[in-house]
Coordinates of C-alpha atoms in Angstrom, one line a residue:
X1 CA 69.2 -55.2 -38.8
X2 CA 70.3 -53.6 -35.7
X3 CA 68.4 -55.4 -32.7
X4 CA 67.5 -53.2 -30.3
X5 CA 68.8 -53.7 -26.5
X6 CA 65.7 -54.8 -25.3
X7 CA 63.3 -56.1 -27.8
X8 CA 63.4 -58.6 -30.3
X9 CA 60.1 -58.1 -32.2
X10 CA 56.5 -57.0 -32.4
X11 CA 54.0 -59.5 -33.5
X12 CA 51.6 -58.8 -35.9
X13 CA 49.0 -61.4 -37.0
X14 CA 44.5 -60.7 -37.2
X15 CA 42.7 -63.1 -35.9
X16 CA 39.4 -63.8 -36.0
X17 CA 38.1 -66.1 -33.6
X18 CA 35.4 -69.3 -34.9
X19 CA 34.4 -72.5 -34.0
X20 CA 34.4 -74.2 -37.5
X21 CA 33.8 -73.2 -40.6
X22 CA 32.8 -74.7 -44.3
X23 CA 34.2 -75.5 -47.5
X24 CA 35.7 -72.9 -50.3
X25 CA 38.8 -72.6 -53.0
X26 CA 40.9 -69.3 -53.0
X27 CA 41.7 -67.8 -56.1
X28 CA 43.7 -64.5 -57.2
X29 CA 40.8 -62.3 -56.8
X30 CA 39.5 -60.5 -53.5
X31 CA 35.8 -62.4 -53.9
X32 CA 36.9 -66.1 -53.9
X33 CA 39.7 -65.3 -51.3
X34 CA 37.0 -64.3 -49.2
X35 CA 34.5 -67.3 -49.1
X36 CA 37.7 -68.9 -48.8
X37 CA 38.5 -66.9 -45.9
X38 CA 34.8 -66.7 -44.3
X39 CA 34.6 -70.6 -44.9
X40 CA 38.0 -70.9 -43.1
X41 CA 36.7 -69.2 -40.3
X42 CA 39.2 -66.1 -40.9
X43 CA 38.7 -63.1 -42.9
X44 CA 38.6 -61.5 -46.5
X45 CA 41.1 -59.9 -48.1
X46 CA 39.4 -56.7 -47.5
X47 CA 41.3 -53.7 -45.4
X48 CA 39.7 -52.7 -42.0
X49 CA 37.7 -49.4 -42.5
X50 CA 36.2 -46.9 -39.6
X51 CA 32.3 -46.8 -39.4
X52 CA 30.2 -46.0 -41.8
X53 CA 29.5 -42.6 -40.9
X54 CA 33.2 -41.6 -40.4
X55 CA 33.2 -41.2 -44.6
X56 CA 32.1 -40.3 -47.7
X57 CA 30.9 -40.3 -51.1
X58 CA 33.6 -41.7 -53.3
X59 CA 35.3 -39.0 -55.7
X60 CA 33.3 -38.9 -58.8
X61 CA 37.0 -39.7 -59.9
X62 CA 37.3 -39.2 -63.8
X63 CA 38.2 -43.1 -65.5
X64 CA 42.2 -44.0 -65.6
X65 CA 44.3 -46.1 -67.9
X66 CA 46.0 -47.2 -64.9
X67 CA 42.8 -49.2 -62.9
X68 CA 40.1 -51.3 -64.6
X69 CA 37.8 -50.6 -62.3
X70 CA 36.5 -50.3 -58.8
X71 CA 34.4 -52.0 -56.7
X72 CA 32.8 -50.0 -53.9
X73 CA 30.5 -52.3 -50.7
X74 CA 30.6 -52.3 -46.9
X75 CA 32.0 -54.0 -44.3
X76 CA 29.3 -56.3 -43.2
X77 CA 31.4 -56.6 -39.5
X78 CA 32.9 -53.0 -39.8
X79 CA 30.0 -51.7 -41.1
X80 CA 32.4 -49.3 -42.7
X81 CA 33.2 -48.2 -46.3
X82 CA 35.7 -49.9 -48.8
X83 CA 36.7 -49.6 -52.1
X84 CA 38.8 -52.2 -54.0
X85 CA 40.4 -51.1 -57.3
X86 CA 41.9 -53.7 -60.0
X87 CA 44.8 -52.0 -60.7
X88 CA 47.0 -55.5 -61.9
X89 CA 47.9 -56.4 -65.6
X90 CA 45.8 -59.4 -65.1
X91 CA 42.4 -57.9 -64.7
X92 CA 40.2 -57.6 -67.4
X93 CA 36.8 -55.5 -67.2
X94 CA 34.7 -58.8 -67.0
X95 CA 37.3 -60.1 -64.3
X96 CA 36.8 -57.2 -62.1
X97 CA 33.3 -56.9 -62.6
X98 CA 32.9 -60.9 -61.8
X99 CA 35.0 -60.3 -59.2
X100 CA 33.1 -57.5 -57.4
X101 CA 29.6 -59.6 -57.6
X102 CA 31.3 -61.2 -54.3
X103 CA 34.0 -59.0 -52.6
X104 CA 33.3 -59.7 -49.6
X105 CA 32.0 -62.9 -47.8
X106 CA 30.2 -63.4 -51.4
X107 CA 28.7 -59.9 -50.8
X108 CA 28.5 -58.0 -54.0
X109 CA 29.4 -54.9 -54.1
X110 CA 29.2 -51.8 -57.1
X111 CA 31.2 -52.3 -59.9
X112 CA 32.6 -49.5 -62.2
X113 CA 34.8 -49.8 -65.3
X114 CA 37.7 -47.4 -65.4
X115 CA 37.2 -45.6 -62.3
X116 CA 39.7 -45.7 -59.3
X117 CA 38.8 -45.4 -55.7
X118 CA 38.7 -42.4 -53.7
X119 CA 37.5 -40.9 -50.7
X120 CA 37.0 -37.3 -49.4
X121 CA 38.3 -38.7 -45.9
X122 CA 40.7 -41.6 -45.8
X123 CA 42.8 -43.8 -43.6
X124 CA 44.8 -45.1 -46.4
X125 CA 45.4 -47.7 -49.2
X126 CA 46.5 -51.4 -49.3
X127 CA 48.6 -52.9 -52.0
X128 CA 48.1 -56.6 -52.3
X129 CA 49.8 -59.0 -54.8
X130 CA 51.6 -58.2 -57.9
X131 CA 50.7 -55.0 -59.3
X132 CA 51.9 -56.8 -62.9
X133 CA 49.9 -59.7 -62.4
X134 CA 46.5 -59.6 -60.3
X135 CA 47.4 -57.3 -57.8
X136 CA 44.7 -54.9 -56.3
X137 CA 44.8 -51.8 -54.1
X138 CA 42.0 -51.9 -51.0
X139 CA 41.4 -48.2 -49.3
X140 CA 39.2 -47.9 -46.6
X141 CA 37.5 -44.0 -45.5
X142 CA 37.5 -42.9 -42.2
X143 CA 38.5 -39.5 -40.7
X144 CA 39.2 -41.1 -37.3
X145 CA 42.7 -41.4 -36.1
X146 CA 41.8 -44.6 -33.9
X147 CA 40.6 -46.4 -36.3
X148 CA 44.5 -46.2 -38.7
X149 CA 46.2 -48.5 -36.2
X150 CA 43.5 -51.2 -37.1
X151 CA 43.5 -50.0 -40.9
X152 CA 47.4 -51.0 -41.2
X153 CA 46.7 -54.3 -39.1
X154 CA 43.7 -54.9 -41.4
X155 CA 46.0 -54.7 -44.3
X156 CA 49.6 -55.9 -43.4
X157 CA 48.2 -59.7 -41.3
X158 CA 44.5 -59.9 -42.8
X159 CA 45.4 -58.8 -46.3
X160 CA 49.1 -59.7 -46.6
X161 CA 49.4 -56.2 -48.4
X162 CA 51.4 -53.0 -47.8
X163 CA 49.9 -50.0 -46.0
X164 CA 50.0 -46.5 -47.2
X165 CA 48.6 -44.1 -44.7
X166 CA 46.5 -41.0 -45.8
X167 CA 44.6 -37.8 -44.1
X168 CA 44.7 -37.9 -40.2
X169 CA 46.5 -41.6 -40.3
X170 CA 49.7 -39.4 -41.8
X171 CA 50.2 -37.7 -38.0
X172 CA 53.1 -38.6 -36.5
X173 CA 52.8 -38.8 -32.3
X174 CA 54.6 -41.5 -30.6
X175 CA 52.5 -42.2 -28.2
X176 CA 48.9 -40.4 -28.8
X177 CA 46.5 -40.3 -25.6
X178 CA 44.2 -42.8 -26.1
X179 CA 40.6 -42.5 -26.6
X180 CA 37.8 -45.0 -25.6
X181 CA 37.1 -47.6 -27.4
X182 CA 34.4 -47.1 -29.7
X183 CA 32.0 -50.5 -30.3
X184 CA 31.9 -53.6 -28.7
X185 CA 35.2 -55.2 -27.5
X186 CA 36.2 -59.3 -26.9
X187 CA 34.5 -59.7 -23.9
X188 CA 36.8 -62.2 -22.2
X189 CA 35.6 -65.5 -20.6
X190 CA 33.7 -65.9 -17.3
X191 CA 31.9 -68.4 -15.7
X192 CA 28.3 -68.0 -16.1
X193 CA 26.2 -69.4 -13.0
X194 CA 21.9 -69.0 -13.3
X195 CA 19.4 -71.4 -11.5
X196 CA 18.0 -74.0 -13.7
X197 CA 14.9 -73.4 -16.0
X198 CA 11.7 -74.3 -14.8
X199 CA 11.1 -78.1 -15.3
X200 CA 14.7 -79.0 -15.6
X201 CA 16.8 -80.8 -13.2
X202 CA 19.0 -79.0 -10.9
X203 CA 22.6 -77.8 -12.0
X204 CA 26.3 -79.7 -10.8
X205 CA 26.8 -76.4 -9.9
X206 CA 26.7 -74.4 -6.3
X207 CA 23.2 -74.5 -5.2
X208 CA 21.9 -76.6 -8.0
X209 CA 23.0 -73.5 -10.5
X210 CA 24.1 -74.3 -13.9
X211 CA 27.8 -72.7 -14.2
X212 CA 28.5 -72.5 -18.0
X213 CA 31.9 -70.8 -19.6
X214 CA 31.1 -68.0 -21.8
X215 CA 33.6 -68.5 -24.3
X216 CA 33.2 -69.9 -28.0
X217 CA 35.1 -73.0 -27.1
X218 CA 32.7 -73.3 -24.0
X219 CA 29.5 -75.3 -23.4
X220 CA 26.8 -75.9 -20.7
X221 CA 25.4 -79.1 -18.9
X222 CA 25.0 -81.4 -21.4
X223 CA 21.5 -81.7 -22.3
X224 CA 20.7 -78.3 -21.9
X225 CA 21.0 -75.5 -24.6
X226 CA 23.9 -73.4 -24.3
X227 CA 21.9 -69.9 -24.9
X228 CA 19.4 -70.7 -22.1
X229 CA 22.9 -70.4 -19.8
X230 CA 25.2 -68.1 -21.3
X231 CA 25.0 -64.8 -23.3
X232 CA 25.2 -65.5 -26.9
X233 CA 25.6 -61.4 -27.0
X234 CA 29.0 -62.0 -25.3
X235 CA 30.4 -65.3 -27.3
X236 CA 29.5 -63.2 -30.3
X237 CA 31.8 -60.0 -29.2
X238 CA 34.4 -63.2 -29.7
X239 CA 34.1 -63.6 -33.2
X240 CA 33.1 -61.5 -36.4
X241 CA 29.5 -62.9 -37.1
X242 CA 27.4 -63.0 -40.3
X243 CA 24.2 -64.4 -41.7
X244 CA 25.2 -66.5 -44.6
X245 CA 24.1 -69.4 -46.2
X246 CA 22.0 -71.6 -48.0
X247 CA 19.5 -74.8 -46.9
X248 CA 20.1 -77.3 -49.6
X249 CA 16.5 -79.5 -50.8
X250 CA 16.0 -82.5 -48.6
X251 CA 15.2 -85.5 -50.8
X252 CA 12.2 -87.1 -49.8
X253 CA 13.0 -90.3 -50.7
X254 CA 16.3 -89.7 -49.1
X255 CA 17.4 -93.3 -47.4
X256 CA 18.3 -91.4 -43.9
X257 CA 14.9 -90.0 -43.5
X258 CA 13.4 -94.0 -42.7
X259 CA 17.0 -95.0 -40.7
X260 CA 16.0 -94.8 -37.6
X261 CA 19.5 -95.4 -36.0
X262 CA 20.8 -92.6 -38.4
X263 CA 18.3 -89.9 -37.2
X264 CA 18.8 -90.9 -33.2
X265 CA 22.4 -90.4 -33.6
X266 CA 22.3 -87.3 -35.4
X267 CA 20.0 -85.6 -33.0
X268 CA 22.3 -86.6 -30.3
X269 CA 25.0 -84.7 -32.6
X270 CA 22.4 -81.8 -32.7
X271 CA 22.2 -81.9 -28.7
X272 CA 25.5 -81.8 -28.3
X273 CA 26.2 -79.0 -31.1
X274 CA 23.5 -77.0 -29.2
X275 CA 24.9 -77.1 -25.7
X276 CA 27.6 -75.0 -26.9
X277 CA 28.8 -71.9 -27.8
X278 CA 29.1 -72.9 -31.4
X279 CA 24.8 -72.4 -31.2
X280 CA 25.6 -68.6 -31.4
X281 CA 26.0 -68.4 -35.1
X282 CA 25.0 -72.2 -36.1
X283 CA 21.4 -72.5 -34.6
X284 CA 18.9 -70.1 -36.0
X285 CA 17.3 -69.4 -32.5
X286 CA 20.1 -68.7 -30.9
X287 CA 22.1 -65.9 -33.3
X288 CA 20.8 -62.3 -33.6
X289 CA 20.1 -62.5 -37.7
X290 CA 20.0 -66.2 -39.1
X291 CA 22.6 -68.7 -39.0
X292 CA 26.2 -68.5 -40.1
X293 CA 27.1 -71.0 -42.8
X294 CA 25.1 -73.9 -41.2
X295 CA 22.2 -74.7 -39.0
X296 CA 21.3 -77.1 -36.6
X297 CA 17.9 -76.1 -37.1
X298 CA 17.6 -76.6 -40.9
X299 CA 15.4 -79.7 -40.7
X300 CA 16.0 -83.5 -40.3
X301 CA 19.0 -83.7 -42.5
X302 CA 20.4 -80.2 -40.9
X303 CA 23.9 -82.1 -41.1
X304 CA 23.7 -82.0 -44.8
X305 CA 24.5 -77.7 -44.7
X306 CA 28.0 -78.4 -43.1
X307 CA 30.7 -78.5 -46.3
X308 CA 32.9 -81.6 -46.4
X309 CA 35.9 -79.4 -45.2
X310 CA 34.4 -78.4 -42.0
X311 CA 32.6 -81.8 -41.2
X312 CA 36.5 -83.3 -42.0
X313 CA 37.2 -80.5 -39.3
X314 CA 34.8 -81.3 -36.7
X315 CA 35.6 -84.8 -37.1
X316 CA 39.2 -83.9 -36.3
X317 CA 40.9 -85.3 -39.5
X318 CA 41.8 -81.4 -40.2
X319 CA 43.3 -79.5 -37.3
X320 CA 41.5 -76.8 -35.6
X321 CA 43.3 -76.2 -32.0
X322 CA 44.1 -72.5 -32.9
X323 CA 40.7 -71.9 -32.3
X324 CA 41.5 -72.5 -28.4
X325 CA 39.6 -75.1 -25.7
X326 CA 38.5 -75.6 -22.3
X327 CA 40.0 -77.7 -20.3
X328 CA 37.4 -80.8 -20.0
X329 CA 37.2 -80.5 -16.5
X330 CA 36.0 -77.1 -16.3
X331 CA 33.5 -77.7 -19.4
X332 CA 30.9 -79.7 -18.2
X333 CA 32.3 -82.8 -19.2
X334 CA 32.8 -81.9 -23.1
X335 CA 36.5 -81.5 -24.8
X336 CA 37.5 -80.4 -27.4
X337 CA 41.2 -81.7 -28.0
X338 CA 40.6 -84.6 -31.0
X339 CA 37.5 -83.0 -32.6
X340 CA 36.9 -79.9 -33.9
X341 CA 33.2 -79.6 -31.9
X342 CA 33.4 -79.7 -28.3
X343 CA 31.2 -83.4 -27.1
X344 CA 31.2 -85.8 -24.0
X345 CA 31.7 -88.7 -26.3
X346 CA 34.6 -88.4 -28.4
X347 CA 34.4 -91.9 -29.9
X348 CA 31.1 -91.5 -30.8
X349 CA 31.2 -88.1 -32.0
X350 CA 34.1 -89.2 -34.5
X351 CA 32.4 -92.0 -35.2
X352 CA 29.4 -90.6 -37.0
X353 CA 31.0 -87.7 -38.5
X354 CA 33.4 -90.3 -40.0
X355 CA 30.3 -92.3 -41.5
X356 CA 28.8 -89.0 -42.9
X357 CA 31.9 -88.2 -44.8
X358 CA 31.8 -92.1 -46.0
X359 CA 28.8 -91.4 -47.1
X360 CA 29.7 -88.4 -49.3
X361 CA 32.2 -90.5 -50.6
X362 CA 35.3 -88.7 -48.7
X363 CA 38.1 -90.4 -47.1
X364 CA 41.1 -88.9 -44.6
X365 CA 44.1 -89.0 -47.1
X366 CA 42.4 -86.4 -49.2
X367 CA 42.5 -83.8 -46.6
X368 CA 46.1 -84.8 -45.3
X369 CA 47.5 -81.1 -47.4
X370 CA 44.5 -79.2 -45.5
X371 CA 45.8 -76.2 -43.9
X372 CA 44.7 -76.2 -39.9
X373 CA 41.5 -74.0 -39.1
X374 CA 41.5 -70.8 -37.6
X375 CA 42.8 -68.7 -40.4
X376 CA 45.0 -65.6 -39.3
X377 CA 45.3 -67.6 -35.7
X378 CA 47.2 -70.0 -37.7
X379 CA 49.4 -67.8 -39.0
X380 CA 49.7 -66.2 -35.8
X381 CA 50.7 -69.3 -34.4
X382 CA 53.5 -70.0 -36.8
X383 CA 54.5 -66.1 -37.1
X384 CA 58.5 -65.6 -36.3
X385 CA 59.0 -62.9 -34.6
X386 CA 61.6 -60.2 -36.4
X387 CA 63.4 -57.2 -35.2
X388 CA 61.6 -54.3 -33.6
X389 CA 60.8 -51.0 -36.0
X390 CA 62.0 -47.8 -35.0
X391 CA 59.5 -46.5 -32.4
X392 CA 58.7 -50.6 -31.0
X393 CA 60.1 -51.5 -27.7
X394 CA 61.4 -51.5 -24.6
X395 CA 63.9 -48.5 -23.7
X396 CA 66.7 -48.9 -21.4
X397 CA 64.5 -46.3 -18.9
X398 CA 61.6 -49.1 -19.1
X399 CA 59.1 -47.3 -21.2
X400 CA 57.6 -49.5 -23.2
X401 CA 56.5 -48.1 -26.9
X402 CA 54.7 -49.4 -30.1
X403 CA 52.9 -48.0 -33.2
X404 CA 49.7 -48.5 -34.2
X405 CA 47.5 -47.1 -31.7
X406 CA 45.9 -47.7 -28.1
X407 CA 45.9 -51.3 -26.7
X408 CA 44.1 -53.2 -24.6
X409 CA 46.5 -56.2 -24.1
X410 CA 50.3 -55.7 -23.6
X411 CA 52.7 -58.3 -23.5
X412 CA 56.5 -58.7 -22.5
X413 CA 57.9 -62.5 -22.9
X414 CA 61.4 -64.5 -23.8
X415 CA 62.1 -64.6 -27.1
X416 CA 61.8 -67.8 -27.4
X417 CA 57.6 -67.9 -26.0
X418 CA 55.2 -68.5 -28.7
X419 CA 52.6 -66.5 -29.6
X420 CA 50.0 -65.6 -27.5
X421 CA 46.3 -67.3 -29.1
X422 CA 42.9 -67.7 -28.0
X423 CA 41.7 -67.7 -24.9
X424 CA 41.2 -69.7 -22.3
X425 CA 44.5 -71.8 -22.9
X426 CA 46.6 -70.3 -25.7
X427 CA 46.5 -66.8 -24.3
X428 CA 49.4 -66.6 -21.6
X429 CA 52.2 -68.3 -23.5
X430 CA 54.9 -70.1 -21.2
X431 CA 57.9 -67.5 -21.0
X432 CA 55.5 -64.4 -20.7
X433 CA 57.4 -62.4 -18.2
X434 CA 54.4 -59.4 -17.4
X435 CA 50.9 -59.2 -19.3
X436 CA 48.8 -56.7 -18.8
X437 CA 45.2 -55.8 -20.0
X438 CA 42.4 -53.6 -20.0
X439 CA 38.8 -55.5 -18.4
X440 CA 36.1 -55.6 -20.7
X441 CA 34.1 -52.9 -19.3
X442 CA 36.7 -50.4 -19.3
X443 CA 36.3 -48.2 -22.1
X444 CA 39.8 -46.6 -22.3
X445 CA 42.6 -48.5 -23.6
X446 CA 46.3 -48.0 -22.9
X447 CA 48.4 -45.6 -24.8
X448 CA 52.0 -46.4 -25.2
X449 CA 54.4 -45.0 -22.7
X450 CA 53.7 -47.3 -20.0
X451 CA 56.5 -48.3 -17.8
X452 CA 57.4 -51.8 -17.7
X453 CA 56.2 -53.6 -14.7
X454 CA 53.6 -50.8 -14.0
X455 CA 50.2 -51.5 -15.0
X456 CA 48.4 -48.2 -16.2
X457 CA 45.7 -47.4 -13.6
X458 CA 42.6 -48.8 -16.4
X459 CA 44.5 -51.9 -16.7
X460 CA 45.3 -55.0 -14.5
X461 CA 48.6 -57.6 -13.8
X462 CA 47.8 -60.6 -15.5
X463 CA 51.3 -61.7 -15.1
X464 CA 52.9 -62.2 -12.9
X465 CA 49.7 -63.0 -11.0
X466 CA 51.4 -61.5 -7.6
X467 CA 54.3 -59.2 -6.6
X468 CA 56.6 -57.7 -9.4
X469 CA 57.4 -58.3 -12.8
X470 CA 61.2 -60.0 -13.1
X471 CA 63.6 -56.9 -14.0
X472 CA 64.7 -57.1 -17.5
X473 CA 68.6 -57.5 -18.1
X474 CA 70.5 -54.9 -20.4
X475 CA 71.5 -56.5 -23.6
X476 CA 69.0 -59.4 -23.3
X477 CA 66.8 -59.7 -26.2
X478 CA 62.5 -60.0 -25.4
X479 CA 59.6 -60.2 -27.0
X480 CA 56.8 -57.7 -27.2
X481 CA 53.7 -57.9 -28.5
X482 CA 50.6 -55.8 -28.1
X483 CA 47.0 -55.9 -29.1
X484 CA 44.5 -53.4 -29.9
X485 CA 42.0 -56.4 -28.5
X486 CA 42.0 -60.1 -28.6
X487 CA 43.1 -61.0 -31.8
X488 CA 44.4 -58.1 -33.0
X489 CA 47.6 -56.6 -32.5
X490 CA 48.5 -53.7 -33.9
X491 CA 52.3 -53.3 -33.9

């Protein structure tokens, strides 16, 4: 490959941001990949798909020799319309059909023999796997053109598969004006300051106030709950979120229910838990539509809904630093560096999570082959970077250009900078040379085109933080990388 005189590569890796996640086994087929995924906290091997609205029926398509079937649900996140046809050697009618009873997050969705996918309107198709073995084909509908960057994202980093464009994702404009974003976008972290509630202390903050970071890797003054100090609305813009899960039968004859010690130290583990951001999705009261996965709030043993995988995780025994931190100082005291839950007492923290995974019998050594947390932001993290496409980069005049679609975050670094993560700490890598982005309240993202070291008049100079980004040298390889938001890139 010829590299080209500026650029070295484009990065392209989904994310989905988490704060921990649960237990599950991938298999071949889309359903078990995706409790895998969801209890991973990453994402199902499902292609991104435009809202609902944006498509159609499916083609009363007449049944093929070449599919076994199709499974048609929704995107619980996208709330769009997807079809999944089991078009591999492997598949057998009961496969599919087993298959299709959880598609997505252990969703099910409509199975029917024979039958391929089709829409009236669509963004395109996904080919996953081997087509001679289990391989699948994922299309999502759509008729809007700013939704086919996401679609090939969707299906190239989340899926692993290869894109296909159809209808209006087939146009071919370089650099397309942009159009405004459509749904909510990461909002990115602030400081939130508020007086205390009535009958609590004051804050450490100006004033008495309680200054909390609104972040999922962020908590409040400990001993307060984290959604009584911070929008839940915004930590949830962070991360796809879901109501999933089951509240296993407490035993009442259950030992822990008379230890007294046992109970005071896990509802100092349930304090803790709840003066964070991880509350959002993991304490009933606190998420828009029931917990995600587990609950603080599901009675006395509430521990016992955590999987052994994520309680190895928040006990730090399985890494989860992709999913980003706050620096302990400006956290109120809690860090999140050795365990997978932010807490003010690490060695305590550890401590009991340790004695709860004694207790169901699991030791260290038998997660030592876990892969990290944070799903796609793992494999963002380890992604190489590889020659820019035709279309990607830097020209010698300074415009920069990518594919895919608008972006909200731009990027120009050394080659050798690692990938840019989750905010607050893994989202300026050393080596970046000029960031730019688009603040949450502006609707409009930026359409390629840009010159380099001129921010477009919606977006602002992250770096440098002052004066002018360094001139780029003729002949010198750099790295580029752009996201359609936090998490996503799109090139």
């Amino acid at each position: 490959m010829n590299k080209h005189t500026w650029t070295i590569a484009v990065l392209a890796a989904l994310s989905l941001l988490a704060c921990d996640d649960g237990d599950g086994a991938a298999s071949p087929s889309g359903g078990a990949d995706a409790a895998a995924a969801a209890d991973q906290g990453s994402a199902p091997d499902a292609a991104v798909s435009a809202p609902a609205d944006a498509g159609t029926e499916p083609d009363a398509a007449p049944p093929s020799g070449d599919v076994v079937g199709r499974c048609q649900y929704v995107n619980r996140f996208s709330q769009g319309e997807e079809c999944k046809a089991y078009v591999g050697a492997a598949w057998t009618a009961e496969s599919a059909a087993a298959d299709c009873e959880a598609v997505f997050l252990n969703q099910p969705g409509t199975f029917e023999a024979g039958v391929p996918c089709g829409y009236e309107a669509e963004l395109g198709s996904c080919a996953v796997g081997d087509m001679a073995a289990d391989g699948y084909v994922l299309v999502s509908a759509g008729n809007d053109p700013a939704d086919c960057g996401l679609s090939q994202t969707g299906c190239e980093t989340f899926a692993g598969g290869s894109f296909t464009p159809a209808g209006v994702c087939m146009a071919d404009d370089r650099c397309p004006e942009p159009e405004p974003t459509v749904g909510p976008v990461f909002v990115q972290p602030y400081t939130d300051c508020r007086p205390p509630l009535e009958g609590e202390p004051p804050g450490a903050g100006p004033d008495g106030q309680v200054c909390t970071p609104v972040i999922v890797s962020g908590c409040t003054e400990p001993g307060r709950r984290y959604a009584d100090y911070a929008s839940c609305a915004d930590v949830i813009t962070q991360r796809p979120y879901s109501a999933y899960g089951e509240v296993p039968q407490v035993d009442p004859e259950d030992p822990r229910l008379a230890d007294e010690g046992y109970l005071g130290e896990l509802a100092w583990v349930k304090t803790e838990m709840e003066a964070c951001a991880c509350a959002c999705c993991h304490t009933t009261s606190d998420t828009p539509n029931g917990f995600s996965l587990w609950d603080t709030e599901a009675g006395p043993l509430w521990i016992d809904t955590i999987p052994d995988t994520g309680l190895a995780m928040l006990a730090g025994w399985v890494g989860s630093d992709a999913f980003g931190a706050v620096p302990t100082a400006d956290n109120n005291g809690f860090e999140r560096i050795h365990t997978g839950t932010p807490t003010t007492d690490t060695a305590r923290m550890v401590a009991f999570l340790e004695r709860e995974l004694a207790r169901r019998g699991r030791a260290e050594p038998e997660f030592a082959e876990t892969r990290p947390f944070g799903g796609p932001l793992v494999v963002q993290q380890e992604y190489e970077p590889s020659e820019c496409a035709r279309g990607q980069g830097v020209e010698p005049d300074g415009t920069v250009v990518w594919t895919g679609g608008a972006a909200r975050y731009v990027y120009v670094m050394a080659p050798d900078a690692a990938n840019p993560g989750a905010p607050p700490n893994l989202n300026v890598p050393e080596g970046t040379l000029w960031h730019v982005n688009v603040p949450t309240a502006e609707p409009l993202p930026m359409g390629c085109g840009m010159k380099y070291g001129e921010a477009p008049s919606n977006a602002v100079q992250v770096v440098p933080a002052d004066g002018a980004a360094p001139a780029l040298e003729p002949g010198k390889q750099y790295y580029l990388y752009v996201m359609r938001d936090v998490g996503l890139p799109i090139t």
